[in-house]
Coordinates of C-alpha atoms in Angstrom, one line a residue:
M1 CA -52.6 227.7 -28.1
Q2 CA -52.3 229.7 -31.2
A3 CA -48.5 230.0 -30.7
L4 CA -48.3 226.2 -30.3
F5 CA -50.0 225.7 -33.7
N6 CA -47.7 228.3 -35.3
Q7 CA -44.7 226.4 -34.2
I8 CA -46.1 223.1 -35.5
R9 CA -46.7 224.6 -38.8
R10 CA -43.0 225.7 -39.0
L11 CA -41.8 222.1 -38.5
T12 CA -40.1 220.4 -41.4
L13 CA -41.2 217.1 -42.6
F14 CA -38.1 215.5 -41.1
E15 CA -38.8 217.2 -37.7
V16 CA -42.4 215.9 -37.8
A17 CA -41.2 212.4 -38.5
L18 CA -38.7 212.6 -35.7
L19 CA -41.3 214.0 -33.2
A20 CA -43.8 211.1 -34.3
S21 CA -41.1 208.5 -33.8
L22 CA -40.1 209.8 -30.4
L23 CA -43.7 209.9 -29.3
L24 CA -44.2 206.3 -30.4
L25 CA -41.0 205.3 -28.6
A26 CA -42.2 207.0 -25.4
A27 CA -45.6 205.3 -25.6
F28 CA -43.8 201.9 -26.0
L29 CA -41.5 202.6 -23.0
A30 CA -44.5 203.5 -20.9
L31 CA -46.2 200.2 -21.5
P32 CA -44.5 198.4 -18.5
I33 CA -45.6 201.2 -16.2
V34 CA -49.1 200.9 -17.5
F35 CA -49.2 197.1 -17.1
I36 CA -47.8 197.1 -13.4
I37 CA -50.5 199.7 -12.4
N38 CA -53.3 197.7 -14.0
H39 CA -52.0 194.5 -12.8
A40 CA -52.3 195.5 -9.2
F41 CA -56.0 196.3 -9.5
K42 CA -56.9 193.0 -11.3
P43 CA -59.3 190.5 -9.5
Y44 CA -58.2 186.9 -9.3
N45 CA -60.1 185.8 -12.4
E46 CA -58.1 188.4 -14.5
L47 CA -54.8 187.5 -12.8
F48 CA -55.0 184.0 -14.0
Q49 CA -56.9 184.6 -17.3
F50 CA -55.4 183.0 -20.4
P51 CA -54.5 184.7 -22.7
P52 CA -53.4 187.3 -20.2
T53 CA -55.0 190.8 -20.4
F54 CA -53.0 194.0 -20.5
L55 CA -55.5 196.4 -19.1
V56 CA -57.9 195.7 -16.1
K57 CA -61.5 195.1 -17.0
E58 CA -63.0 195.1 -13.5
P59 CA -60.7 197.1 -11.1
T60 CA -60.8 196.1 -7.5
L61 CA -59.0 197.2 -4.3
S62 CA -59.1 193.7 -2.8
N63 CA -55.4 193.0 -3.4
F64 CA -54.5 196.0 -1.4
Y65 CA -57.0 195.0 1.2
D66 CA -55.5 191.6 1.6
L67 CA -52.0 193.2 1.6
F68 CA -52.7 195.7 4.3
L69 CA -55.4 194.1 6.5
R70 CA -55.0 190.4 6.2
S71 CA -51.2 190.5 6.8
S72 CA -51.8 192.6 10.0
A73 CA -53.2 189.5 11.5
S74 CA -49.9 187.7 11.2
I75 CA -47.1 187.6 13.6
V76 CA -45.3 190.5 11.8
P77 CA -47.6 192.9 10.0
F78 CA -47.0 194.4 6.6
S79 CA -46.6 197.9 8.2
R80 CA -43.5 196.6 10.1
Y81 CA -41.8 195.6 6.7
L82 CA -42.7 198.9 5.1
F83 CA -41.5 200.9 8.2
N84 CA -38.2 199.0 8.1
S85 CA -37.7 199.7 4.4
I86 CA -38.5 203.4 4.9
I87 CA -36.0 203.7 7.8
V88 CA -33.2 201.8 6.0
T89 CA -33.6 203.6 2.8
S90 CA -33.7 207.2 4.3
I91 CA -30.7 206.7 6.6
S92 CA -28.7 204.9 3.7
L93 CA -29.5 207.6 1.3
F94 CA -28.3 210.3 3.6
A95 CA -25.1 208.5 4.7
V96 CA -24.2 207.6 1.0
I97 CA -24.7 211.2 -0.1
V98 CA -22.5 212.7 2.9
S99 CA -19.8 210.0 2.7
C100 CA -19.4 210.0 -1.0
S101 CA -19.5 213.8 -1.4
M102 CA -16.8 214.3 1.4
A103 CA -14.6 211.6 -0.1
A104 CA -15.0 213.0 -3.7
Y105 CA -14.1 216.5 -2.5
V106 CA -10.9 215.3 -0.8
L107 CA -9.9 213.1 -3.7
S108 CA -10.5 215.8 -6.2
K109 CA -9.1 219.0 -4.5
Y110 CA -6.5 217.7 -2.1
R111 CA -3.0 216.2 -2.7
F112 CA -1.7 213.4 -0.4
G113 CA 0.6 210.5 -0.8
L114 CA -1.9 207.6 -1.1
K115 CA -4.3 209.4 -3.5
K116 CA -3.5 207.3 -6.5
A117 CA -3.7 204.2 -4.4
V118 CA -7.0 205.0 -3.0
M119 CA -8.4 205.8 -6.5
A120 CA -6.9 202.5 -7.7
M121 CA -8.8 200.6 -5.0
I122 CA -12.1 202.4 -5.8
M123 CA -11.7 201.6 -9.6
L124 CA -10.8 198.0 -8.6
S125 CA -13.9 197.7 -6.5
L126 CA -16.2 198.7 -9.4
M127 CA -15.2 195.3 -11.1
F128 CA -16.8 193.1 -8.3
A129 CA -20.4 192.1 -8.7
P130 CA -22.5 192.2 -5.4
E131 CA -22.7 188.4 -5.3
T132 CA -18.9 188.0 -5.1
V133 CA -18.7 190.1 -1.9
A134 CA -21.8 188.4 -0.1
I135 CA -19.7 186.1 2.0
P136 CA -17.1 188.8 3.2
R137 CA -20.0 191.1 4.1
Y138 CA -21.6 188.3 6.1
L139 CA -18.4 187.8 8.0
I140 CA -17.9 191.4 8.6
I141 CA -21.4 191.9 9.8
S142 CA -21.1 188.8 12.1
W143 CA -17.9 190.0 13.5
L144 CA -19.2 193.4 14.3
Q145 CA -22.2 191.7 16.0
I146 CA -24.7 194.0 14.2
N147 CA -27.1 191.3 13.0
N148 CA -30.7 192.0 13.5
T149 CA -30.0 195.8 13.6
Y150 CA -30.8 198.6 11.1
F151 CA -26.9 199.3 11.0
G152 CA -26.6 195.8 9.6
H153 CA -28.8 196.9 6.7
I154 CA -27.2 200.2 6.2
L155 CA -23.4 199.4 6.6
P156 CA -23.0 197.4 3.2
F157 CA -24.2 200.5 1.2
I158 CA -22.3 203.4 2.9
A159 CA -19.1 202.6 1.2
S160 CA -20.3 202.9 -2.5
P161 CA -17.6 203.1 -4.9
V162 CA -19.9 204.0 -7.8
A163 CA -21.2 207.0 -6.0
V164 CA -17.6 208.1 -4.9
F165 CA -16.4 207.7 -8.6
L166 CA -19.3 209.6 -10.1
M167 CA -19.1 212.4 -7.6
K168 CA -15.3 212.7 -7.9
Q169 CA -15.6 213.0 -11.7
F170 CA -18.2 215.8 -11.4
V171 CA -16.1 217.7 -8.6
D172 CA -13.1 217.6 -10.9
Q173 CA -15.0 220.0 -13.3
I174 CA -15.3 222.7 -10.5
P175 CA -12.4 225.0 -11.1
N176 CA -9.7 225.1 -8.5
E177 CA -9.5 228.8 -8.8
L178 CA -13.1 229.1 -7.4
V179 CA -12.1 227.1 -4.4
E180 CA -8.8 229.1 -3.9
A181 CA -10.7 232.5 -4.3
A182 CA -13.1 231.3 -1.5
K183 CA -10.1 230.5 0.7
V184 CA -8.6 233.9 0.1
D185 CA -11.9 235.5 1.1
G186 CA -11.5 233.7 4.4
A187 CA -14.0 230.8 3.8
S188 CA -13.5 227.7 5.9
E189 CA -13.3 224.2 4.3
V190 CA -16.6 223.5 5.7
R191 CA -18.2 226.5 4.2
I192 CA -16.5 225.9 0.8
F193 CA -17.8 222.2 0.8
L194 CA -21.4 223.2 1.8
Q195 CA -21.9 226.4 0.0
I196 CA -19.8 226.0 -3.1
V197 CA -19.1 222.5 -4.0
M198 CA -22.4 220.9 -3.0
P199 CA -24.7 223.3 -4.8
L200 CA -22.6 223.0 -8.0
A201 CA -22.6 219.2 -7.6
M202 CA -26.4 218.8 -7.4
P203 CA -26.8 217.1 -10.7
A204 CA -24.3 214.4 -9.6
L205 CA -26.0 214.2 -6.2
A206 CA -29.3 213.7 -7.9
T207 CA -28.0 210.8 -10.0
I208 CA -26.4 209.2 -6.9
A209 CA -29.6 209.6 -5.0
I210 CA -31.6 207.8 -7.8
I211 CA -29.0 205.0 -7.9
T212 CA -28.8 204.5 -4.2
F213 CA -32.5 204.7 -3.6
Q214 CA -33.2 202.0 -6.2
S215 CA -30.4 199.7 -4.8
V216 CA -31.4 200.0 -1.1
W217 CA -35.2 200.0 -1.7
S218 CA -35.2 196.9 -3.6
D219 CA -32.5 195.0 -1.7
G220 CA -33.6 191.8 0.1
Q221 CA -30.1 190.3 0.6
A222 CA -29.5 191.9 4.0
S223 CA -32.8 190.5 5.4
T224 CA -32.1 187.1 4.0
L225 CA -28.3 186.9 5.2
F226 CA -28.0 189.2 8.1
M227 CA -31.4 189.3 9.8
Q228 CA -32.7 186.2 11.7
D229 CA -35.3 188.5 13.6
E230 CA -38.5 188.6 11.5
T231 CA -39.2 192.2 12.8
M232 CA -36.1 193.5 11.3
K233 CA -36.7 192.4 7.7
T234 CA -37.7 194.8 5.0
L235 CA -40.4 194.9 2.3
P236 CA -38.5 193.2 -0.6
Y237 CA -37.9 190.1 1.5
Y238 CA -41.7 190.1 2.5
I239 CA -42.7 190.3 -1.1
T240 CA -40.7 187.2 -2.0
T241 CA -42.6 185.2 0.8
L242 CA -46.0 186.2 -0.6
T243 CA -45.7 183.7 -3.6
S244 CA -43.3 181.2 -1.9
G245 CA -44.5 177.8 -0.8
A246 CA -47.3 175.6 -2.4
N247 CA -50.1 177.4 -0.5
N248 CA -49.2 180.9 -1.6
T249 CA -48.4 180.2 -5.2
V250 CA -52.1 181.2 -6.2
A251 CA -53.4 182.9 -3.1
G252 CA -50.5 185.3 -2.9
Q253 CA -50.5 186.5 -6.4
G254 CA -53.0 189.4 -5.8
M255 CA -51.0 190.7 -2.8
A256 CA -47.8 190.3 -4.7
A257 CA -49.2 192.4 -7.5
A258 CA -50.3 195.1 -5.1
A259 CA -47.0 195.0 -3.3
G260 CA -45.1 195.2 -6.7
L261 CA -46.9 198.4 -7.4
L262 CA -45.9 199.8 -3.9
M263 CA -42.4 199.0 -4.6
F264 CA -42.3 200.6 -8.0
L265 CA -44.1 204.0 -7.1
P266 CA -41.2 205.4 -4.9
N267 CA -38.7 204.6 -7.6
L268 CA -40.8 206.4 -10.2
M269 CA -41.5 209.4 -7.9
I270 CA -37.8 209.9 -6.9
F271 CA -36.8 209.7 -10.5
L272 CA -39.3 212.2 -11.6
F273 CA -38.3 214.5 -8.8
A274 CA -34.5 214.2 -9.3
Q275 CA -34.6 214.3 -13.1
K276 CA -34.9 218.1 -13.1
R277 CA -31.7 218.2 -11.1
I278 CA -29.9 215.9 -13.5
M279 CA -30.7 218.1 -16.4
E280 CA -29.2 221.1 -14.7
T281 CA -25.6 221.3 -16.1
M282 CA -22.6 223.2 -15.1
V283 CA -23.6 225.9 -17.5
H284 CA -26.6 226.7 -15.5
S285 CA -24.6 226.7 -12.4
G286 CA -22.4 229.5 -14.0
V287 CA -19.4 227.2 -14.4
K288 CA -18.0 225.6 -17.6

């Protein structure tokens, strides 16, 4: 503690002002997180109070009770939607990391005739918004006859041009001499990829994991377009139904607030977990 006070005393006036500004900015950016947590525990009289309150005055667990227990009496319980989201997100995250890292390694460290054409197609695909490819995706899913299956949720996310581009740019920084030295020592391509490339590319993999998780976890398009069976739909779709219709506009607000917190917490946790990996640079890995 004494060492901390000594460091504070050595700060200049500019450094103190900068530190105070950053603390104020951090507090301001944390306000939405504080609000969404408090909003999930508000009773109905506070949810519809005007003017609205920021902090909850009488916290209650009734919103979570309604979400977990009352919805379990319906045809498809809440736990089914949550289970589908966990399965789809986990498999999609693993598939994207494997496919994009392998593709990036080939595009970065190998020479072949169509390399420039493949990279041009990846760069071109970055220009398209997800809404513009909704109809082609629907036609492909229908042609493959994978409606109402988990693979119908996962397939649109596997080919991620953003993930391949980010990973390829990072693998380019790994010296070719390091790969060649491993080959001279008798290492196979699989061993080079798993024991050299993947550990050095952990910061990029952490970034890709965050982007992919947020995209898959919050996606409700697949459930709306590709899934006709209610038991195959995911949690984001279920949340949209809580406040839809005249009967649920008021009654579903509490459950929607609780579900919104459940949707937000995994995103926050995976960001906090992967942030440490992102901060690891190539210098920490021993490569410049």
